[in-house]
Short mmCIF file of the C-alpha atoms (twelve columns), coordinates in Angstrom:
data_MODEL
# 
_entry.id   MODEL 
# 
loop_
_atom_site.group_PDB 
_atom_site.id 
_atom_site.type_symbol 
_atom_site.label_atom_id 
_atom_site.label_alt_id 
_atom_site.label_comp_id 
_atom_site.label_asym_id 
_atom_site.label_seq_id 
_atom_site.Cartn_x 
_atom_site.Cartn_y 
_atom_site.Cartn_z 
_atom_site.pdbx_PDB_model_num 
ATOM 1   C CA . UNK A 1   21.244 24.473 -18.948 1 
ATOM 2   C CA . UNK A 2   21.166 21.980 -22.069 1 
ATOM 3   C CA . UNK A 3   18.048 20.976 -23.231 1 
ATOM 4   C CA . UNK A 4   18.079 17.825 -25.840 1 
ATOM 5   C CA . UNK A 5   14.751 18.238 -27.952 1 
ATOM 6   C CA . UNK A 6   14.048 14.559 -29.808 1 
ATOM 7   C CA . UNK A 7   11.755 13.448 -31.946 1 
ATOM 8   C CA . UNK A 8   10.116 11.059 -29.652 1 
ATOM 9   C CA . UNK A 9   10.207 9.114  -26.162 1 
ATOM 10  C CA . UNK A 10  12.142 6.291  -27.965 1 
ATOM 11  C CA . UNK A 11  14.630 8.418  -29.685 1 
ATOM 12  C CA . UNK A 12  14.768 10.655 -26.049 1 
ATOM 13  C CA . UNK A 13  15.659 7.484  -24.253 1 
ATOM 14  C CA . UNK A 14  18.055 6.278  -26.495 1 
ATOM 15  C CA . UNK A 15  20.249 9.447  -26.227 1 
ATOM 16  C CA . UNK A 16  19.993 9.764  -22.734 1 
ATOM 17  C CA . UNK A 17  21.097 5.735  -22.166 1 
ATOM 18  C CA . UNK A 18  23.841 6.244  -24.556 1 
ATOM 19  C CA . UNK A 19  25.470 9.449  -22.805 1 
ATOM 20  C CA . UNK A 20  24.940 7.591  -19.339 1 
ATOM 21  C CA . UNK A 21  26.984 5.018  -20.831 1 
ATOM 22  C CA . UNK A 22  29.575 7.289  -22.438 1 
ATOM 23  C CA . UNK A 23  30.245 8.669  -18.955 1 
ATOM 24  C CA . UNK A 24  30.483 5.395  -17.283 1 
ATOM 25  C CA . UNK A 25  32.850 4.611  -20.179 1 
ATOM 26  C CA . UNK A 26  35.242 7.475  -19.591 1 
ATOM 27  C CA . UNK A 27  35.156 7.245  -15.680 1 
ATOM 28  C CA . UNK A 28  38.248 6.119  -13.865 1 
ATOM 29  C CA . UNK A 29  38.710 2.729  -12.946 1 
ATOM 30  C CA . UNK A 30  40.234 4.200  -9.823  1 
ATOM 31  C CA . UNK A 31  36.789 4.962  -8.177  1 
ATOM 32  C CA . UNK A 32  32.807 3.976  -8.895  1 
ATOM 33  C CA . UNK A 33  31.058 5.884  -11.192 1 
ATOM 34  C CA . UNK A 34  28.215 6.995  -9.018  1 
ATOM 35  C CA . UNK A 35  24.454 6.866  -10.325 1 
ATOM 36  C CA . UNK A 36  21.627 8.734  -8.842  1 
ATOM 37  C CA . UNK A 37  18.583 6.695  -10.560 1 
ATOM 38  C CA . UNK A 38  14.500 7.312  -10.265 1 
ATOM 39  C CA . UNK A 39  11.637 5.277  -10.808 1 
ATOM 40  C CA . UNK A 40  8.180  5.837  -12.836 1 
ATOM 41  C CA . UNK A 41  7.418  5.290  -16.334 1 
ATOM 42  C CA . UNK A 42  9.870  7.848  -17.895 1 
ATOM 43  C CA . UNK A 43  13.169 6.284  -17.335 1 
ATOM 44  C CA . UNK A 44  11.914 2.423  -18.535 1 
ATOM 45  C CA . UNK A 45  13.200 3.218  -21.845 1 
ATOM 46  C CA . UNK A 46  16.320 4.255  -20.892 1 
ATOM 47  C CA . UNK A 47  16.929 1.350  -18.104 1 
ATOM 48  C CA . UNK A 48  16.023 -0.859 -21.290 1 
ATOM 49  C CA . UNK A 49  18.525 0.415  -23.478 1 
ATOM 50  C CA . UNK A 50  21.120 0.337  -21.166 1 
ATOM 51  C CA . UNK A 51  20.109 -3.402 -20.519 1 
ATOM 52  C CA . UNK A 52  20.536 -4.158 -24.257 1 
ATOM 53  C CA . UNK A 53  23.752 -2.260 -24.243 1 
ATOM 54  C CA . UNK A 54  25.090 -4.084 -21.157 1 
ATOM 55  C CA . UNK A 55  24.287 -7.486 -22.428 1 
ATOM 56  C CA . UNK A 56  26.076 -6.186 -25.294 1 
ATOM 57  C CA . UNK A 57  29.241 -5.296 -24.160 1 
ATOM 58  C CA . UNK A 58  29.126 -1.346 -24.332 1 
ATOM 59  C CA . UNK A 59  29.019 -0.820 -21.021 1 
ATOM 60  C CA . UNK A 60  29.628 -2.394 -17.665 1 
ATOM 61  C CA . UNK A 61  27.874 -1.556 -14.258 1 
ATOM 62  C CA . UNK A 62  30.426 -3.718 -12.181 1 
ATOM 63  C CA . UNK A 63  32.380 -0.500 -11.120 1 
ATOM 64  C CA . UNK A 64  29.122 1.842  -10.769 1 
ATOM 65  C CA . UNK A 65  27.496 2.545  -7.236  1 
ATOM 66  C CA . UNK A 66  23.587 3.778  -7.592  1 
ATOM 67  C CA . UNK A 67  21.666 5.580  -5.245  1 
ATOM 68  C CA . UNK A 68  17.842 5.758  -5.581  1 
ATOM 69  C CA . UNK A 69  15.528 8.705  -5.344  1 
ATOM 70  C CA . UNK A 70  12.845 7.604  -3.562  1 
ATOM 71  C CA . UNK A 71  10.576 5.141  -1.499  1 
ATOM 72  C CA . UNK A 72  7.421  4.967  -0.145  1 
ATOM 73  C CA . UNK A 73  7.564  4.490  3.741   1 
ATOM 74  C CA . UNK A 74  5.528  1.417  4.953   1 
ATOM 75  C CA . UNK A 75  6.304  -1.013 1.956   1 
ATOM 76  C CA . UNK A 76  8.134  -4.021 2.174   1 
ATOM 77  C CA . UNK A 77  10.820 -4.518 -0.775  1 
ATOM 78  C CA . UNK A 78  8.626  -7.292 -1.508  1 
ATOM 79  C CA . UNK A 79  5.468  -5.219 -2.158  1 
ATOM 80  C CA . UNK A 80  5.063  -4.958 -6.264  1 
ATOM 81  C CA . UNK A 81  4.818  -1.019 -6.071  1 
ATOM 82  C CA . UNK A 82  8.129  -1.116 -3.930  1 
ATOM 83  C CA . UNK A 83  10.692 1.376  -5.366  1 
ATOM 84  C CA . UNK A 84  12.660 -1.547 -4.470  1 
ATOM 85  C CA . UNK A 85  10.851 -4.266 -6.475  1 
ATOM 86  C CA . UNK A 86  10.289 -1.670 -9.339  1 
ATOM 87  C CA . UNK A 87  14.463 -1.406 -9.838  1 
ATOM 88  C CA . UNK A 88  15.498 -4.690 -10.039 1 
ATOM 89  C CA . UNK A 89  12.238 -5.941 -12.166 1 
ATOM 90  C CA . UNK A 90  12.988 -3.343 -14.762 1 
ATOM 91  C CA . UNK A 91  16.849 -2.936 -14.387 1 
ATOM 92  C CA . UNK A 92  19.105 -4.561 -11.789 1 
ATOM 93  C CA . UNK A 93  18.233 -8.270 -12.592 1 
ATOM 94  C CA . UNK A 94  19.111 -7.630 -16.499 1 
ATOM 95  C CA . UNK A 95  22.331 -5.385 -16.078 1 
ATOM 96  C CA . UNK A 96  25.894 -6.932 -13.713 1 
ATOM 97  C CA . UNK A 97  25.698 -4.767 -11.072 1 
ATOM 98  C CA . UNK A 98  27.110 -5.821 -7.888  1 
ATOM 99  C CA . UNK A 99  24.227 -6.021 -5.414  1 
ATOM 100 C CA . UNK A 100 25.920 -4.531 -2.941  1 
ATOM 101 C CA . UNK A 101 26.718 -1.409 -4.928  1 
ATOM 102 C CA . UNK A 102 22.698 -1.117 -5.266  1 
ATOM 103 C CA . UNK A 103 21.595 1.669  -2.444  1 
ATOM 104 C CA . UNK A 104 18.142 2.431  -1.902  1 
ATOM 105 C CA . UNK A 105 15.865 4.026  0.656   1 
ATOM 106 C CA . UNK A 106 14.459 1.383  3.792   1 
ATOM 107 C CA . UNK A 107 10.711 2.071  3.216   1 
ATOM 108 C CA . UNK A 108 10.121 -0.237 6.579   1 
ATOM 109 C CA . UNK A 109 12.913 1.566  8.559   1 
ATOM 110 C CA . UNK A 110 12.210 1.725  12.051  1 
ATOM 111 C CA . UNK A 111 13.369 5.179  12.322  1 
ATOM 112 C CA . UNK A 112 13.086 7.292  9.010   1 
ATOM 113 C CA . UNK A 113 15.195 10.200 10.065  1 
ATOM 114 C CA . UNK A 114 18.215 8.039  11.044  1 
ATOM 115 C CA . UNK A 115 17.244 6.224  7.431   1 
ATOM 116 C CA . UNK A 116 17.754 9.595  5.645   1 
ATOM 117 C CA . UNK A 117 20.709 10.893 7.623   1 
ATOM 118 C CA . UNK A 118 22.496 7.676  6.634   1 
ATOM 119 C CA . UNK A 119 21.707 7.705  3.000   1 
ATOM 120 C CA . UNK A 120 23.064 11.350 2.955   1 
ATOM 121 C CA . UNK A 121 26.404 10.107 4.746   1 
ATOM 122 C CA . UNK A 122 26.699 6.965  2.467   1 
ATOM 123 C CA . UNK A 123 26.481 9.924  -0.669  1 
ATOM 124 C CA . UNK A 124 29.240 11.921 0.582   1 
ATOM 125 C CA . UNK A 125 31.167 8.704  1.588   1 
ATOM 126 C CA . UNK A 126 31.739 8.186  -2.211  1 
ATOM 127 C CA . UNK A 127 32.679 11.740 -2.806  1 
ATOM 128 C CA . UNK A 128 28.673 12.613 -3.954  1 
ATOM 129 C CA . UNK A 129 27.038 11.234 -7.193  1 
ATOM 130 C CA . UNK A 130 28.459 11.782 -10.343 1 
ATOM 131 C CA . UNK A 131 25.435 11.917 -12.718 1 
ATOM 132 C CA . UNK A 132 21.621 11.880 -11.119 1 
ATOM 133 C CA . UNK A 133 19.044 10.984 -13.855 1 
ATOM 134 C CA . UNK A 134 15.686 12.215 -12.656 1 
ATOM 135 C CA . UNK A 135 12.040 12.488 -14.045 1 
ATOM 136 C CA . UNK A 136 9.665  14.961 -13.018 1 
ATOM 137 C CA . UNK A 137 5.477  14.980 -12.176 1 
ATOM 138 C CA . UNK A 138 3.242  17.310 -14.175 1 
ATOM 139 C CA . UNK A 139 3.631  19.878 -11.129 1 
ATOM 140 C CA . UNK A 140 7.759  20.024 -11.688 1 
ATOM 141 C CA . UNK A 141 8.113  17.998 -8.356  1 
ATOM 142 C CA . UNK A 142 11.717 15.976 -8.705  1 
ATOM 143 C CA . UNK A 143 11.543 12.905 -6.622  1 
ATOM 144 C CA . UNK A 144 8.991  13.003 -3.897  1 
ATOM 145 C CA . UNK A 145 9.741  16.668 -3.870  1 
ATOM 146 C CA . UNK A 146 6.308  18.482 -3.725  1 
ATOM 147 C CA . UNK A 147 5.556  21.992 -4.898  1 
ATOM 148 C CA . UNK A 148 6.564  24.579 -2.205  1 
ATOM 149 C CA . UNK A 149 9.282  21.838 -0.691  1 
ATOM 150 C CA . UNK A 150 12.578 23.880 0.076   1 
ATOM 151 C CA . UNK A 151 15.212 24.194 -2.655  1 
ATOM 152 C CA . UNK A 152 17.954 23.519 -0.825  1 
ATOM 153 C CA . UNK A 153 16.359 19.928 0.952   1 
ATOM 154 C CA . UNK A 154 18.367 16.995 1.861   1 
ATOM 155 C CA . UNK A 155 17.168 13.462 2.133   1 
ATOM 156 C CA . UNK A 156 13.861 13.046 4.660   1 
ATOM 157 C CA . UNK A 157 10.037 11.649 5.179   1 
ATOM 158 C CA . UNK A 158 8.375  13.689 2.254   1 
ATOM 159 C CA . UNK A 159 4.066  14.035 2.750   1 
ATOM 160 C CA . UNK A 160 2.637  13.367 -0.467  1 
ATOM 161 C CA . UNK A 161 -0.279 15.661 -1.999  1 
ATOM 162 C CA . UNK A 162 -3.937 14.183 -2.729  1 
ATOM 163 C CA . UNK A 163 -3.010 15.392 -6.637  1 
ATOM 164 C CA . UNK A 164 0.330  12.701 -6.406  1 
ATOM 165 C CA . UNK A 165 -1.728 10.200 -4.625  1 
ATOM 166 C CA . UNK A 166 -4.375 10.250 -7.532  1 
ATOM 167 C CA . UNK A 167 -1.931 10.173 -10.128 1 
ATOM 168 C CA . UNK A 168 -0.002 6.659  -8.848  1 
ATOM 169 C CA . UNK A 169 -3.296 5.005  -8.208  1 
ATOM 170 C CA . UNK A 170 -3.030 3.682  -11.129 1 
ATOM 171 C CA . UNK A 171 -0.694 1.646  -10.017 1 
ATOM 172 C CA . UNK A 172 -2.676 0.731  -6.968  1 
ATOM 173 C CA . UNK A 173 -5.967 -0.575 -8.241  1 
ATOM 174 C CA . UNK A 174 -7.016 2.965  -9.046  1 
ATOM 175 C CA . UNK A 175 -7.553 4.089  -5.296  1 
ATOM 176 C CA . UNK A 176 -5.771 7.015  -4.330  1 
ATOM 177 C CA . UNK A 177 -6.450 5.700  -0.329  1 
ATOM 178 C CA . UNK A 178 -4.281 2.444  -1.176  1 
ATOM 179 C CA . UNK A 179 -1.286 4.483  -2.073  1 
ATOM 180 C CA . UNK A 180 0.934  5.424  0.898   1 
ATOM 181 C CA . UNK A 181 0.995  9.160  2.520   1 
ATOM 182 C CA . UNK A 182 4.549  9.491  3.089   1 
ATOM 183 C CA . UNK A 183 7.387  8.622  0.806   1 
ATOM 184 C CA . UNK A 184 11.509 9.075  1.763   1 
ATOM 185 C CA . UNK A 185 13.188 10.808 -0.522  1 
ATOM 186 C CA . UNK A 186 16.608 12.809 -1.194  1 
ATOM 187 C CA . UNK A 187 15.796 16.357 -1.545  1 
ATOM 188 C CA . UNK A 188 16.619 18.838 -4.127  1 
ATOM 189 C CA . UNK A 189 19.775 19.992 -2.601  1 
ATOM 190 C CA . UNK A 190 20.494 16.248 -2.808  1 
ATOM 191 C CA . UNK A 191 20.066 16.404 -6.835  1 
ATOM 192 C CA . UNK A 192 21.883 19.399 -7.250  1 
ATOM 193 C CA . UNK A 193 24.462 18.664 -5.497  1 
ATOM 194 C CA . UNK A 194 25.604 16.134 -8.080  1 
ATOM 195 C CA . UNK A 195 28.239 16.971 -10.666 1 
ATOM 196 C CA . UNK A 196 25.696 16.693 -13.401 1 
ATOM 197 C CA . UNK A 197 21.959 16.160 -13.562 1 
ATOM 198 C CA . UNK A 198 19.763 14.809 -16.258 1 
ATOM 199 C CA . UNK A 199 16.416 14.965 -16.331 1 
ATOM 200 C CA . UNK A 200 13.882 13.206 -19.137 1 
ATOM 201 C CA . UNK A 201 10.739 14.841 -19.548 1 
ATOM 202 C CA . UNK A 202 8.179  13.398 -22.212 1 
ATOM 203 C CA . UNK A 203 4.852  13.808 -23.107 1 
ATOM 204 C CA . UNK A 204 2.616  17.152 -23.348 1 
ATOM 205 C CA . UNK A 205 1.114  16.117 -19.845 1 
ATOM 206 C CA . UNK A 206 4.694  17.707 -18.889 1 
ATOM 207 C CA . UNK A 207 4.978  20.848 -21.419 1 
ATOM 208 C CA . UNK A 208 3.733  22.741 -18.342 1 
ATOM 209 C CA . UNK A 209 6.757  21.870 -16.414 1 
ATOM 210 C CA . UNK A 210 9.378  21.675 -19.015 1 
ATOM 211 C CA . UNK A 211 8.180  25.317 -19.734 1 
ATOM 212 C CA . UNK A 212 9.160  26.076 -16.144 1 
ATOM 213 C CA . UNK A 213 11.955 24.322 -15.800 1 
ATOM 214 C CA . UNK A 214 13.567 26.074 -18.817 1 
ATOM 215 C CA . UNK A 215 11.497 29.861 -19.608 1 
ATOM 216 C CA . UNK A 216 10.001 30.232 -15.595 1 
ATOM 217 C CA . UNK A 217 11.941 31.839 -12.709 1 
ATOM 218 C CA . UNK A 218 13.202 30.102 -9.748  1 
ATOM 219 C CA . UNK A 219 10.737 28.899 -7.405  1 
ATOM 220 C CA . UNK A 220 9.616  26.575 -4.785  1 
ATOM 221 C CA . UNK A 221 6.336  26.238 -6.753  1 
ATOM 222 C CA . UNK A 222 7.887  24.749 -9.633  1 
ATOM 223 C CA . UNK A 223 10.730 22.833 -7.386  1 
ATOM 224 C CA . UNK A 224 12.295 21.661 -10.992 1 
ATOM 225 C CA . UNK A 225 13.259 25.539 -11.508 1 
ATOM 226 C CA . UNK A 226 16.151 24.417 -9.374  1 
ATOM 227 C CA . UNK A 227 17.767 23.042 -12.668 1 
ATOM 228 C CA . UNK A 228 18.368 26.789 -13.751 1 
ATOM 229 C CA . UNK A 229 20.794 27.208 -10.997 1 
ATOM 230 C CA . UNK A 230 23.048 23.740 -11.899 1 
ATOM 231 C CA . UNK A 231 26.223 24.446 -13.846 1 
ATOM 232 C CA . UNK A 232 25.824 20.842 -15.544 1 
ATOM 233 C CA . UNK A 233 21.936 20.265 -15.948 1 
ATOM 234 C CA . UNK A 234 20.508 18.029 -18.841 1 
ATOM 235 C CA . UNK A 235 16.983 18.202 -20.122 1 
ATOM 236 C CA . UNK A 236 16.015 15.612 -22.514 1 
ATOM 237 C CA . UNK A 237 12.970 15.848 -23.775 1 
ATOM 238 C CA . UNK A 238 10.122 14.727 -26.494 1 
ATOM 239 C CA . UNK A 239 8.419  16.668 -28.998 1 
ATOM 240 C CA . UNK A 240 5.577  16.358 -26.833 1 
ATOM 241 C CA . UNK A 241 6.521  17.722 -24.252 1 
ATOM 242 C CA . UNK A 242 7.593  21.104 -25.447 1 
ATOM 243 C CA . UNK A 243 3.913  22.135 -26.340 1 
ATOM 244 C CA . UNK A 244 4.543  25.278 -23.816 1 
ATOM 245 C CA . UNK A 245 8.118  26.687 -24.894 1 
ATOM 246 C CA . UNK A 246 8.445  29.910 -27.255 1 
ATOM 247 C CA . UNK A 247 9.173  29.162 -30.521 1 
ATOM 248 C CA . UNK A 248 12.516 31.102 -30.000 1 
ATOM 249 C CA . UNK A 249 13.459 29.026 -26.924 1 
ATOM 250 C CA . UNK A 250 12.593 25.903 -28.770 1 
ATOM 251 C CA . UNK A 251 14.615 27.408 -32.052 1 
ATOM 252 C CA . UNK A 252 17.221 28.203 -29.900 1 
ATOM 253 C CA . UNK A 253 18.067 24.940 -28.207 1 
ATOM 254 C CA . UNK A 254 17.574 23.053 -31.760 1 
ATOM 255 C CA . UNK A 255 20.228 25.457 -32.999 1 
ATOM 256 C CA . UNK A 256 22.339 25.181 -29.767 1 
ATOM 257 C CA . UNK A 257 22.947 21.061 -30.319 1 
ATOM 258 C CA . UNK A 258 22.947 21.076 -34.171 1 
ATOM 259 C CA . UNK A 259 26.137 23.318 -33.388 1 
ATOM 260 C CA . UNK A 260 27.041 20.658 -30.654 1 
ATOM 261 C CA . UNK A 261 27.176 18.011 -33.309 1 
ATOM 262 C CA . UNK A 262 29.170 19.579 -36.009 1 
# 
């Protein structure tokens, strides 16, 4: 595991945004680049910088194919706290993606199962995802994967906790009962199944769980552990967040990228 210490959330999403873009960059032209993307207040940085970037002429989306993490079942795109509406507010309107190459979860799917099971199939149908950037809650949950959800989970109807409910009221006029109970979402096998995976993490809300995604063992408890086992996992983090980690392990990854950039 890497794990990219910066000084702050601005300086954390401008690395991340810039070594998305290097790897779009360096892709083959003979294929899409395929991006796993989530939603939530940690990536907006990053979707912004990769905005500026695009309209800039450092990198181009028009060969890249995204697949989103989540959705909550029962809102229309149309809703303003659709996963749907949330993406293409704060990203696909500003960047020149093809819309068709935009893939994200039917949260008003008549059958959810058959919804999941397709999403899984369109994944593989592109040879899997290249690069999945992720966020995670202050209980480690990746996507709308809850604490105790199975490691090795594919794409399905996800129940969301009373704790997760409270937390995105905010969004909701501050009433947990407005948000919905069940989300689809691809599952942590789904994540790691991806050639590479980077995950931001900012804030000391989330020392907690960077300290378990990094110093904790493997568990279903802390369903971010599951980076540990990825041969190509990315943390990037703020100062913030890393409130929890040893001063060795924090030592150690400073030294590990200062010897990265020489």
């Amino acid at each position: 595991m890497r794990v990219v210490i910066q000084d702050n959330y601005q300086k954390m999403c401008a690395w991340a945004a810039k070594y998305i873009a290097d790897r779009i960059n360096a892709h083959s032209q003979d294929r899409p680049f395929v991006l796993g993307l989530p939603t939530g207040s940690s990536p907006l940085g990053v979707y912004a910088e990769l905005a500026r970037m695009n309209k800039a002429g450092e990198v181009s989306f028009k060969n890249v194919v995204t697949f989103n993490m989540d959705e909550y079942l029962g809102l229309p795109r149309e809703h303003d706290q659709s996963y749907w509406y949330f993406m293409w507010s704060n990203f696909f309107d500003h960047i020149d993606i093809p819309k068709e190459n935009v893939n994200i979860l039917n949260g008003m799917c008549e059958d959810p199962e058959a919804e999941c099971a397709a999403y899984e199939a369109r994944i593989a149908s592109y040879g899997g995802i290249d690069l999945f950037m992720g966020g995670i809650g202050v209980d480690g949950h990746l996507a709308f994967n809850e604490p105790f959800t199975s490691l090795t989970s594919r794409t399905g109807v996800r129940v969301l906790t009373g704790d997760t409910r409270i937390v995105n009221s905010r969004f909701f006029g501050n009433d947990p009962e407005k948000v919905p109970a069940r989300a689809l979402s691809v599952g942590i096998g789904t994540v790691t199944d991806s050639k590479e995976v980077l995950i931001l993490i900012s804030g000391h809300s989330k020392a907690r769980a960077l300290a378990a995604s990094v110093e904790g063992g493997i568990s279903q408890k802390w369903t971010c552990s599951a980076l540990q086992l990825h041969p190509a996992a990315i943390i990037a983090c703020d100062e913030d967040a890393c409130g929890e980690l040893t001063v060795d392990t924090y030592k150690y990854f400073l030294d590990i990228e200062k010897g990265e950039r020489l």
